[in-house]
Each structure stands twice: as C-alpha cells, then as structure tokens.
CSV table of C-alpha atoms in Angstrom, one decimal:
chain,number,residue,atom,x,y,z
S,1,MET,CA,75.3,67.0,67.2
S,2,LYS,CA,71.9,69.3,67.8
S,3,ARG,CA,72.6,73.1,67.9
S,4,TYR,CA,71.1,75.2,70.8
S,5,LYS,CA,68.3,76.2,68.8
S,6,GLN,CA,67.0,72.7,69.0
S,7,ILE,CA,67.6,72.2,72.5
S,8,LEU,CA,65.9,75.4,73.3
S,9,ALA,CA,62.8,74.3,71.5
S,10,ALA,CA,62.7,70.9,73.5
S,11,GLY,CA,63.3,72.4,77.0
S,12,ALA,CA,61.6,76.1,76.8
S,13,ALA,CA,59.0,74.8,79.2
S,14,ALA,CA,61.6,74.1,81.7
S,15,PHE,CA,63.1,77.7,81.6
S,16,PHE,CA,62.9,79.3,85.2
S,17,LEU,CA,63.2,82.6,87.0
S,18,LEU,CA,63.7,82.8,90.9
S,19,SER,CA,61.3,80.4,92.2
S,20,PRO,CA,58.6,80.5,94.7
S,21,ALA,CA,60.5,77.6,96.6
S,22,ALA,CA,63.2,80.6,97.2
S,23,SER,CA,61.0,81.6,99.8
S,24,VAL,CA,61.6,78.6,101.7
S,25,LEU,CA,65.4,79.0,101.9
S,26,ALA,CA,65.3,82.7,101.9
S,27,GLY,CA,67.1,84.8,104.5
S,28,ALA,CA,69.8,82.4,105.6
S,29,PRO,CA,73.1,83.6,106.5
S,30,ASP,CA,76.0,83.1,104.3
S,31,THR,CA,77.0,79.5,105.3
S,32,VAL,CA,80.0,78.4,106.3
S,33,VAL,CA,82.0,75.2,105.2
S,34,ARG,CA,84.6,73.1,106.2
S,35,ILE,CA,87.2,72.2,103.6
S,36,GLY,CA,89.7,69.2,104.5
S,37,ILE,CA,93.2,70.7,103.4
S,38,ARG,CA,95.5,68.3,105.0
S,39,GLU,CA,95.1,64.8,106.8
S,40,GLY,CA,97.5,62.8,108.9
S,41,GLN,CA,100.0,65.2,109.1
S,42,THR,CA,102.7,65.3,111.8
S,43,SER,CA,103.4,69.2,111.2
S,44,VAL,CA,102.5,71.9,109.4
S,45,ALA,CA,103.6,75.7,109.0
S,46,VAL,CA,101.3,78.7,108.7
S,47,ALA,CA,102.0,82.5,108.1
S,48,GLY,CA,99.9,85.3,107.4
S,49,PRO,CA,100.7,88.9,105.5
S,50,PHE,CA,99.3,90.7,108.5
S,51,GLY,CA,99.8,88.7,111.3
S,52,VAL,CA,98.2,85.5,112.8
S,53,GLY,CA,96.0,85.2,115.9
S,54,VAL,CA,96.0,81.6,117.5
S,55,TYR,CA,93.0,80.9,119.3
S,56,ARG,CA,92.4,78.0,121.9
S,57,ASN,CA,89.3,77.1,123.7
S,58,GLY,CA,87.4,80.3,121.9
S,59,SER,CA,90.2,82.7,123.2
S,60,LEU,CA,93.1,84.4,122.0
S,61,TRP,CA,96.2,82.5,123.2
S,62,LYS,CA,98.9,83.9,121.0
S,63,LYS,CA,99.7,86.7,118.6
S,64,TYR,CA,102.2,86.3,115.4
S,65,PRO,CA,103.8,89.1,113.4
S,66,ALA,CA,103.2,89.6,109.5
S,67,ARG,CA,104.9,86.6,107.8
S,68,LYS,CA,106.2,84.7,110.9
S,69,ASN,CA,105.7,81.0,110.4
S,70,ILE,CA,103.6,79.2,113.2
S,71,ASN,CA,104.9,75.8,113.5
S,72,ILE,CA,102.1,73.2,114.6
S,73,THR,CA,102.9,69.3,115.4
S,74,TYR,CA,101.4,66.4,116.6
S,75,GLY,CA,103.2,64.0,118.8
S,76,ASP,CA,103.3,62.6,122.5
S,77,LYS,CA,101.8,65.9,123.8
S,78,GLY,CA,99.1,66.0,121.3
S,79,ILE,CA,99.0,69.2,119.0
S,80,THR,CA,101.9,71.8,120.0
S,81,VAL,CA,102.0,75.4,118.7
S,82,ASP,CA,105.8,76.2,118.5
S,83,GLY,CA,106.3,73.6,121.3
S,84,ALA,CA,103.6,74.7,123.4
S,85,ALA,CA,100.7,72.4,124.5
S,86,ALA,CA,97.6,73.2,122.5
S,87,GLY,CA,95.1,71.0,123.7
S,88,GLY,CA,92.6,69.2,121.2
S,89,SER,CA,92.6,72.0,118.8
S,90,VAL,CA,93.6,75.4,117.7
S,91,LEU,CA,92.1,77.9,115.3
S,92,LEU,CA,94.1,80.6,113.1
S,93,ARG,CA,92.9,83.6,112.0
S,94,SER,CA,94.7,86.7,110.2
S,95,LEU,CA,94.8,89.7,112.3
S,96,ASP,CA,93.5,91.6,109.5
S,97,ALA,CA,90.2,90.6,107.6
S,98,ARG,CA,91.9,91.3,104.3
S,99,GLY,CA,94.7,88.8,104.8
S,100,ALA,CA,94.7,85.1,104.2
S,101,LEU,CA,96.4,82.4,105.8
S,102,LYS,CA,99.1,80.5,104.0
S,103,ILE,CA,100.4,76.8,104.5
S,104,SER,CA,104.0,77.0,104.1
S,105,ASN,CA,104.1,74.0,101.7
S,106,GLY,CA,100.7,74.8,99.9
S,107,TYR,CA,98.2,77.4,99.1
S,108,SER,CA,96.5,80.5,100.6
S,109,TYR,CA,93.2,80.5,102.0
S,110,ARG,CA,90.4,83.1,103.1
S,111,GLY,CA,88.9,82.5,106.3
S,112,ASP,CA,90.2,80.5,109.5
S,113,LEU,CA,92.5,77.7,109.5
S,114,GLU,CA,91.2,75.0,112.3
S,115,VAL,CA,94.0,72.3,113.1
S,116,ILE,CA,92.7,69.3,114.7
S,117,LYS,CA,94.0,65.7,115.8
S,118,THR,CA,93.2,63.4,112.7
S,119,PRO,CA,89.9,61.4,113.8
S,120,GLN,CA,90.6,57.8,114.3
S,121,LYS,CA,94.2,58.1,113.6
S,122,GLN,CA,97.8,59.5,114.6
S,123,GLY,CA,98.3,63.1,113.0
S,124,LEU,CA,96.8,66.2,112.7
S,125,THR,CA,94.2,67.4,110.1
S,126,VAL,CA,93.8,71.3,108.8
S,127,VAL,CA,90.2,72.4,107.9
S,128,ASN,CA,89.7,75.6,106.2
S,129,VAL,CA,86.7,77.0,107.7
S,130,VAL,CA,85.3,79.5,105.2
S,131,PRO,CA,82.1,81.3,104.0
S,132,VAL,CA,80.8,79.3,100.7
S,133,GLU,CA,81.0,82.5,98.8
S,134,LYS,CA,84.7,82.9,99.2
S,135,TYR,CA,84.9,79.2,99.1
S,136,LEU,CA,83.8,79.4,95.6
S,137,TYR,CA,86.0,82.0,94.7
S,138,GLY,CA,88.8,79.0,94.7
S,139,VAL,CA,86.8,76.6,93.4
S,140,VAL,CA,84.9,77.8,90.0
S,141,GLY,CA,88.0,78.4,88.5
S,142,LYS,CA,89.5,74.9,89.1
S,143,GLU,CA,86.5,73.3,87.8
S,144,MET,CA,86.0,75.6,85.0
S,145,SER,CA,88.5,77.7,83.0
S,146,PRO,CA,88.5,81.4,84.5
S,147,SER,CA,88.7,82.1,80.4
S,148,TRP,CA,85.4,80.7,79.6
S,149,SER,CA,82.1,82.7,78.8
S,150,MET,CA,80.5,84.6,81.8
S,151,GLU,CA,77.3,82.8,81.3
S,152,ALA,CA,79.0,79.3,81.8
S,153,LEU,CA,81.2,80.6,84.9
S,154,LYS,CA,77.9,81.7,86.5
S,155,ALA,CA,76.2,78.1,85.6
S,156,GLN,CA,79.3,76.7,87.1
S,157,ALA,CA,79.3,78.8,90.0
S,158,VAL,CA,75.6,77.9,90.9
S,159,ALA,CA,76.3,74.2,90.4
S,160,ALA,CA,79.1,74.5,92.9
S,161,ARG,CA,77.3,76.2,95.5
S,162,THR,CA,74.6,73.8,95.3
S,163,TYR,CA,77.0,71.1,95.7
S,164,ALA,CA,78.8,72.5,98.6
S,165,ILE,CA,75.2,73.1,100.6
S,166,SER,CA,73.9,69.6,99.8
S,167,HIS,CA,77.1,68.1,101.1
S,168,LYS,CA,77.7,69.9,104.4
S,169,GLY,CA,78.7,67.3,106.8
S,170,TYR,CA,79.4,64.8,104.0
S,171,PHE,CA,82.9,64.0,105.5
S,172,LYS,CA,81.8,64.8,109.2
S,173,SER,CA,83.3,61.8,110.7
S,174,ARG,CA,86.6,63.1,109.1
S,175,GLY,CA,86.2,66.4,110.7
S,176,PHE,CA,85.2,68.6,107.8
S,177,ASP,CA,82.3,68.7,105.3
S,178,MET,CA,84.1,68.5,102.0
S,179,THR,CA,87.7,67.6,100.6
S,180,ASP,CA,89.8,69.8,98.4
S,181,ASP,CA,90.2,67.4,95.6
S,182,THR,CA,87.8,65.7,92.9
S,183,ASN,CA,86.5,63.4,95.8
S,184,SER,CA,84.3,66.6,96.4
S,185,GLN,CA,85.3,69.9,94.3
S,186,THR,CA,88.7,70.9,93.5
S,187,TYR,CA,89.5,73.8,95.7
S,188,ALA,CA,92.8,75.9,95.5
S,189,GLY,CA,92.0,78.9,98.0
S,190,VAL,CA,93.2,82.0,96.9
S,191,ASN,CA,95.4,80.5,94.1
S,192,GLY,CA,92.4,79.3,92.3
S,193,GLU,CA,90.6,82.9,91.9
S,194,ALA,CA,90.4,85.2,89.2
S,195,PRO,CA,88.6,88.3,88.6
S,196,SER,CA,86.0,86.6,86.1
S,197,VAL,CA,85.4,83.9,88.7
S,198,LEU,CA,84.8,86.6,91.5
S,199,LYS,CA,82.4,88.3,89.3
S,200,ALA,CA,80.3,85.3,88.2
S,201,VAL,CA,80.0,84.3,92.2
S,202,LYS,CA,79.1,87.8,92.9
S,203,ALA,CA,76.5,87.9,90.2
S,204,THR,CA,74.9,84.5,91.4
S,205,ARG,CA,75.4,85.1,95.1
S,206,GLY,CA,73.2,82.8,97.0
S,207,GLU,CA,71.6,81.1,94.3
S,208,ILE,CA,71.3,77.2,94.6
S,209,LEU,CA,69.4,74.8,92.4
S,210,THR,CA,66.3,73.0,94.2
S,211,TYR,CA,63.8,70.3,93.4
S,212,GLY,CA,60.9,69.9,95.8
S,213,GLY,CA,62.3,73.1,98.0
S,214,LYS,CA,65.7,71.2,98.5
S,215,PRO,CA,69.3,71.4,97.4
S,216,ILE,CA,69.8,68.9,94.6
S,217,GLU,CA,73.0,66.8,93.7
S,218,ALA,CA,74.3,69.0,91.4
S,219,PHE,CA,76.8,66.8,89.7
S,220,PHE,CA,78.9,67.7,86.6
S,221,SER,CA,81.1,66.3,84.3
S,222,ALA,CA,83.8,67.6,81.6
S,223,ASN,CA,81.9,66.8,78.5
S,224,ALA,CA,78.6,64.5,78.1
S,225,GLY,CA,79.7,63.8,74.5
S,226,GLY,CA,76.3,64.6,73.1
S,227,TRP,CA,73.9,63.2,75.5
S,228,THR,CA,74.0,63.2,79.2
S,229,GLU,CA,72.7,60.3,81.3
S,230,HIS,CA,70.0,58.9,83.6
S,231,SER,CA,71.1,58.7,86.9
S,232,GLU,CA,70.0,55.2,87.5
S,233,ASN,CA,72.1,54.2,84.8
S,234,VAL,CA,75.6,55.4,86.3
S,235,TRP,CA,74.9,55.4,89.8
S,236,GLY,CA,71.8,53.0,90.4
S,237,ASN,CA,69.4,55.5,91.8
S,238,LYS,CA,66.6,57.2,89.7
S,239,ILE,CA,66.6,61.1,90.6
S,240,PRO,CA,64.2,62.9,88.6
S,241,TYR,CA,66.1,66.1,88.0
S,242,LEU,CA,69.2,64.0,86.5
S,243,ARG,CA,67.7,62.9,83.5
S,244,GLY,CA,69.3,62.2,80.0
S,245,VAL,CA,69.4,65.5,77.9
S,246,SER,CA,71.1,66.7,74.3
S,247,ASP,CA,74.5,68.2,75.0
S,248,SER,CA,75.9,70.5,72.6
S,249,ALA,CA,79.8,70.0,73.2
S,250,ASP,CA,80.8,68.8,69.6
S,251,LYS,CA,83.1,71.9,69.1
S,252,MET,CA,84.6,71.2,72.3
S,253,PRO,CA,87.8,69.4,73.4
S,254,GLU,CA,87.4,66.0,74.5
S,255,TYR,CA,84.0,65.6,72.5
S,256,ARG,CA,85.7,62.4,70.7
S,257,TRP,CA,88.3,60.1,71.4
S,258,SER,CA,89.8,56.9,70.2
S,259,VAL,CA,91.9,54.4,71.6
S,260,THR,CA,93.7,51.5,69.5
S,261,VAL,CA,94.2,48.0,70.8
S,262,THR,CA,95.1,44.5,69.5
S,263,PRO,CA,92.6,41.5,70.1
S,264,GLU,CA,95.4,40.1,71.7
S,265,ARG,CA,96.1,42.8,74.2
S,266,LEU,CA,92.3,43.4,74.8
S,267,ALA,CA,92.2,39.4,75.7
S,268,ALA,CA,95.3,39.9,78.0
S,269,ALA,CA,93.6,42.8,79.6
S,270,LEU,CA,90.7,40.8,80.2
S,271,ALA,CA,92.3,38.2,81.5
S,272,ALA,CA,94.3,40.2,84.1
S,273,ALA,CA,90.8,41.7,85.2
S,274,GLY,CA,89.6,37.7,85.9
S,275,LYS,CA,87.6,37.6,82.5
S,276,ASN,CA,90.0,34.9,80.5
S,277,VAL,CA,87.9,34.1,77.1
S,278,GLY,CA,90.8,32.9,75.2
S,279,ALA,CA,91.4,34.5,71.8
S,280,ILE,CA,88.7,37.1,71.1
S,281,LYS,CA,86.1,35.9,68.6
S,282,SER,CA,83.3,38.4,68.8
S,283,ILE,CA,81.9,41.4,71.2
S,284,THR,CA,78.2,41.4,71.4
S,285,LEU,CA,76.9,45.0,72.0
S,286,THR,CA,74.2,47.0,70.2
S,287,PRO,CA,75.8,49.3,68.0
S,288,LEU,CA,76.1,53.1,69.2
S,289,ALA,CA,73.3,55.2,67.3
S,290,LYS,CA,71.7,58.5,67.1
S,291,ARG,CA,70.4,59.5,70.5
S,292,PRO,CA,68.4,59.3,72.5
S,293,MET,CA,68.4,55.3,72.8
S,294,ALA,CA,66.2,52.8,74.3
S,295,VAL,CA,68.2,49.3,74.1
S,296,PRO,CA,68.8,47.1,77.3
S,297,ASP,CA,72.5,47.3,77.1
S,298,ARG,CA,73.1,51.3,76.7
S,299,GLY,CA,71.7,54.0,78.6
S,300,VAL,CA,69.6,56.8,77.0
S,301,SER,CA,72.9,58.4,76.0
S,302,GLY,CA,74.4,55.4,74.6
S,303,ARG,CA,76.8,54.6,77.5
S,304,VAL,CA,77.4,51.0,77.6
S,305,LEU,CA,75.7,49.4,80.4
S,306,SER,CA,77.2,45.9,79.5
S,307,LEU,CA,78.6,44.1,76.6
S,308,THR,CA,79.5,40.5,76.0
S,309,VAL,CA,83.2,39.1,74.8
S,310,SER,CA,83.3,35.7,73.2
S,311,GLY,CA,86.4,33.9,72.9
S,312,SER,CA,88.0,30.4,72.2
S,313,ALA,CA,87.9,29.9,76.0
S,314,GLY,CA,84.5,31.1,76.3
S,315,GLN,CA,82.4,34.0,77.1
S,316,ALA,CA,82.3,37.1,79.8
S,317,LYS,CA,79.5,39.5,80.4
S,318,ILE,CA,81.3,42.8,81.6
S,319,THR,CA,79.7,46.3,82.8
S,320,GLY,CA,80.4,49.6,80.9
S,321,ASN,CA,82.3,51.0,83.9
S,322,SER,CA,84.3,47.9,84.4
S,323,PHE,CA,85.4,47.8,80.7
S,324,GLN,CA,86.1,51.6,81.0
S,325,SER,CA,88.3,50.9,84.0
S,326,MET,CA,90.3,48.3,82.7
S,327,LEU,CA,91.3,50.0,79.4
S,328,GLY,CA,91.5,53.5,81.2
S,329,LEU,CA,89.1,55.1,78.7
S,330,LYS,CA,87.6,58.6,79.3
S,331,SER,CA,83.6,57.5,79.6
S,332,THR,CA,81.4,54.5,78.8
S,333,LEU,CA,80.0,56.1,75.9
S,334,PHE,CA,82.1,54.0,73.2
S,335,ASP,CA,81.7,51.6,70.5
S,336,PHE,CA,83.9,49.2,68.5
S,337,TYR,CA,85.3,49.6,64.8
S,338,GLN,CA,87.8,47.5,62.9
S,339,GLY,CA,89.0,48.2,59.4
S,340,ASN,CA,89.9,51.2,57.4
S,341,GLY,CA,88.5,54.5,57.3
S,342,ASN,CA,87.2,56.5,60.1
S,343,PRO,CA,84.5,55.1,62.8
S,344,PRO,CA,81.0,56.1,62.0
S,345,ASP,CA,79.2,59.1,63.5
S,346,PRO,CA,76.5,57.8,65.5
S,347,ASP,CA,74.3,61.1,65.0
S,348,LYS,CA,75.1,61.4,61.3
S,349,ALA,CA,75.1,58.1,59.7
S,350,LYS,CA,73.1,54.9,60.4
S,351,ALA,CA,75.5,51.9,62.2
S,352,ALA,CA,77.0,50.0,59.6
S,353,ARG,CA,77.0,46.7,62.1
S,354,SER,CA,74.9,44.0,63.7
S,355,ASN,CA,74.9,43.5,67.5
S,356,VAL,CA,77.3,40.8,67.0
S,357,PHE,CA,80.7,42.5,66.2
S,358,PRO,CA,83.2,40.1,64.7
S,359,VAL,CA,86.7,40.3,65.6
S,360,LYS,CA,89.7,39.6,63.5
S,361,ALA,CA,92.6,38.1,65.0
S,362,GLY,CA,95.8,40.4,64.3
S,363,THR,CA,94.0,43.3,63.3
S,364,PRO,CA,94.0,46.3,65.2
S,365,LEU,CA,90.7,47.1,67.0
S,366,THR,CA,89.5,50.9,67.3
S,367,ILE,CA,87.3,51.7,70.5
S,368,TYR,CA,86.0,55.2,69.7
S,369,GLY,CA,83.9,57.6,72.2
S,370,PHE,CA,82.6,60.3,73.2
S,371,GLY,CA,82.9,62.6,76.2
S,372,TRP,CA,85.0,62.8,79.7
S,373,GLY,CA,83.5,61.7,82.5
S,374,HIS,CA,80.3,59.9,84.1
S,375,GLY,CA,77.7,62.3,82.1
S,376,LEU,CA,75.3,63.2,84.7
S,377,GLY,CA,74.0,66.9,85.4
S,378,MET,CA,75.7,69.5,83.5
S,379,SER,CA,78.4,69.0,80.8
S,380,GLN,CA,80.9,71.8,81.5
S,381,TYR,CA,82.2,72.0,77.9
S,382,GLY,CA,78.3,72.0,76.6
S,383,ALA,CA,77.8,75.1,79.0
S,384,TYR,CA,80.7,76.6,77.4
S,385,GLN,CA,79.6,76.0,74.0
S,386,MET,CA,76.1,76.8,74.6
S,387,ALA,CA,77.2,80.4,76.3
S,388,ARG,CA,79.7,81.1,73.7
S,389,GLU,CA,76.8,80.8,71.0
S,390,HIS,CA,73.9,82.1,72.6
S,391,GLY,CA,74.8,83.9,75.6
S,392,GLU,CA,74.4,87.6,75.4
S,393,ASP,CA,71.7,87.6,77.7
S,394,ALA,CA,72.9,88.3,81.2
S,395,ALA,CA,70.6,85.6,82.5
S,396,PHE,CA,71.6,82.9,80.3
S,397,TYR,CA,73.0,80.9,82.7
S,398,ARG,CA,69.7,80.0,84.3
S,399,LYS,CA,68.9,78.3,80.7
S,400,ILE,CA,71.9,76.4,80.8
S,401,LEU,CA,70.8,74.6,84.5
S,402,SER,CA,67.3,74.2,83.5
S,403,HIS,CA,68.5,72.4,80.4
S,404,TYR,CA,70.7,69.9,82.3
S,405,TYR,CA,69.0,69.9,85.7
S,406,THR,CA,65.5,68.9,84.5
S,407,GLY,CA,62.6,70.4,86.4
S,408,THR,CA,64.7,72.3,89.1
S,409,SER,CA,64.3,75.7,90.6
S,410,LEU,CA,66.8,78.4,90.9
S,411,SER,CA,66.2,79.6,94.6
S,412,LYS,CA,67.9,82.0,96.9
S,413,LEU,CA,69.4,80.9,99.8
S,414,TYR,CA,70.3,84.3,101.0
C-alpha cells in the first residue's frame, strides 16, 4: 500500500481552501432535516426531562410535566394522544430548549418529534425534525468511532453534512428526508453523541462539498482496500468526482480478508442462485494485480465486474456484485487462490496465475480480498490512517476530502 506522501504528490493540485463556489450557497439558514425514526407503528410513548408541549394545527394543545409519558396511538379514530383525537398529525416539543425528547423504547432526540399517519399504509410514523448540525451530532459518531483522530472526524462531518443536504426530500413519499439506518446514514440522536464528535461538527459548521456549485453525493465506505472505484463500475453512472484513487488503509482493520470454501460448496451456491454448472473445472478472471488496473473484467481498483465459472455441466458468467452477495463477501475486490502458503499481495508481487484459474476437485479454494463496502468516495479507515500519519495540521481534513472526492470544492453553506 502506498503511503500518504505518494498520495499527496499525486493529489496536491486538488487541495482546496474555501472556494468561490461558496458564495453561491453562503447565507442560507441552518437547514432543518426530517429523519424517519419509526414507521407503521400502532403506538409510541414519548417523554421529556423538562416537560413536553403537544402542538396541533400549529398551536399548543397540551402540556405534559417532566418525565410524564405521552401515549400516542393510531386506530379507528386516527391519531390520538392519551385517547383524545389529534387529527392528521401532532408535533412534540420540549418545554425547555435544553431538553431532548425520548421515545420509551428507543433513543432521545434533539429538535421536535412529529407524529403523522404513515403514508399509504396503516399506522403512524415518527419523524425527528432537527437542524442539520444537531442531526450530525448523532450521525458522525455512529458512522466513525468517536475515538478516532479529529481530522478524520472533521472529514466525516463534512461528508455526512453534504450527504444530508443532497438527500433532502429523498424519502418524501414516506414523510421524511432520510432514514436513521444504513439506507441513509446511521443516526442515534443524543445517544450517538460524544464530545469529540460535537467538536468536529462545530469546527466544520456549514461546510459541504460541491461540484459545479452543487452539493455532491458524498458516498463513503468503511475500507476501500487500497484503491477506491469509479462510480460507473459500481452503480452504472459516471460521476466526475467519484473517481478511483489510492487508499492508504493497509494498517487498518478489514483491509484484508479471506473466505475458504470447497469447490463443491461453491458449485452448490451457484446452483442455488440459478447458475448450475456442475462440478467446477475453472474460473476465468484476470488475476488481481497492482492498482490501478485497466482490464475488462475488473474496475480501476481491481473490483470484480464479472467472472466466468466453467464446470462439467456448462459455464456461467456472473457479476462481481452477484458473486459477493451469493457468498456474503465483504467487497467485490477479491481473487482466488488454491494451494499451500499465503495468497499473493497484488501491490507487492506479480500475479502467479493466468486468466484461467484451474480448480482442483476436493481441494479447498481460498477467496481472498480487500476492503469492506462499495469503495465509492471516502474510505473511512483510509481517512483515519491518513489523519493519524499526517494530521498535525488543523485543516488536514480538507486534504482528506480533496483526495477522495476528485475536483470538489469545500463550500460554506451558512
């Protein structure tokens, strides 16, 4: 794996300060986001340490004392609050700005909780209506460990903020902007907060990544395994700022992994997926080699685009994504090895096999790979390793971001 000095030499021209594009977005208020917390529920109970005000049609309707549960249900009368009909929706707000609202079987949340009828189905949906900066307090520490270097946490804060801004309205048909899980960004409200996270969010307040003056799709994954991937090789669309770049993450967990299977088990897995080739004889795939790569069946990072398995009953062409899903692999950045000793390191040794990999019956087959996740955009472990090795500079997070998001600008939204 290349060290950051090599990365910096290749990417120095992309390093940015706050860009002129910032003026296009500057002055906007602290954006409010709507996060789906519960969906399709028959009931929910909410309380607050300073008491709670319940609003209906924009006006204060009921007041509840500190730590008193408010029982909201959905049934024949629609939404009710302690048995009283509430109409189409209610909004709950702490009677003191310092207070958070706690769902009895869940987390506590800053901002307001809006309870609406679940669109297009029975039940109620709970939405956390919260300023984006306070939303990030509960996101950054769930997407990246609060114990990590401050510059890595700052980079995560900017990426998460950019993701939130660019995904407003994404789940509008369900009554909110984003979910609180991996379908959007993992969010745990107050329970996800930590002093280091609050510091990182505040240090980057209002900063987002833009390309052509617009917020980018700031995707990130756990560990890119040595090289990130071009967007078109993962999700089909070419996005100019999601280009494959070197990823300094070789000292991090999940960098290298392996799975051992027998040829017979692999054949059974293929058959279960509708790809019955009989007894496996060979696998046709360009061997994983030093990145960047430029071959038809692998992406620039070496991630498998497609492979062909030949057997006694025929052959089947399989996409890298399908093969990953079939065997539960951590990424599509993998290769095959059969025999004694350790699999080769593609960045240190020349591939020791041809494009056609013969499979020996009865001999375990090692599928070895690198990274964890789709490999688009920022590698979180890569950002951490970069920050640990070169993070003395309080603005180093900008170098991390400019490295992983090609040609972007760091813009001040507010």
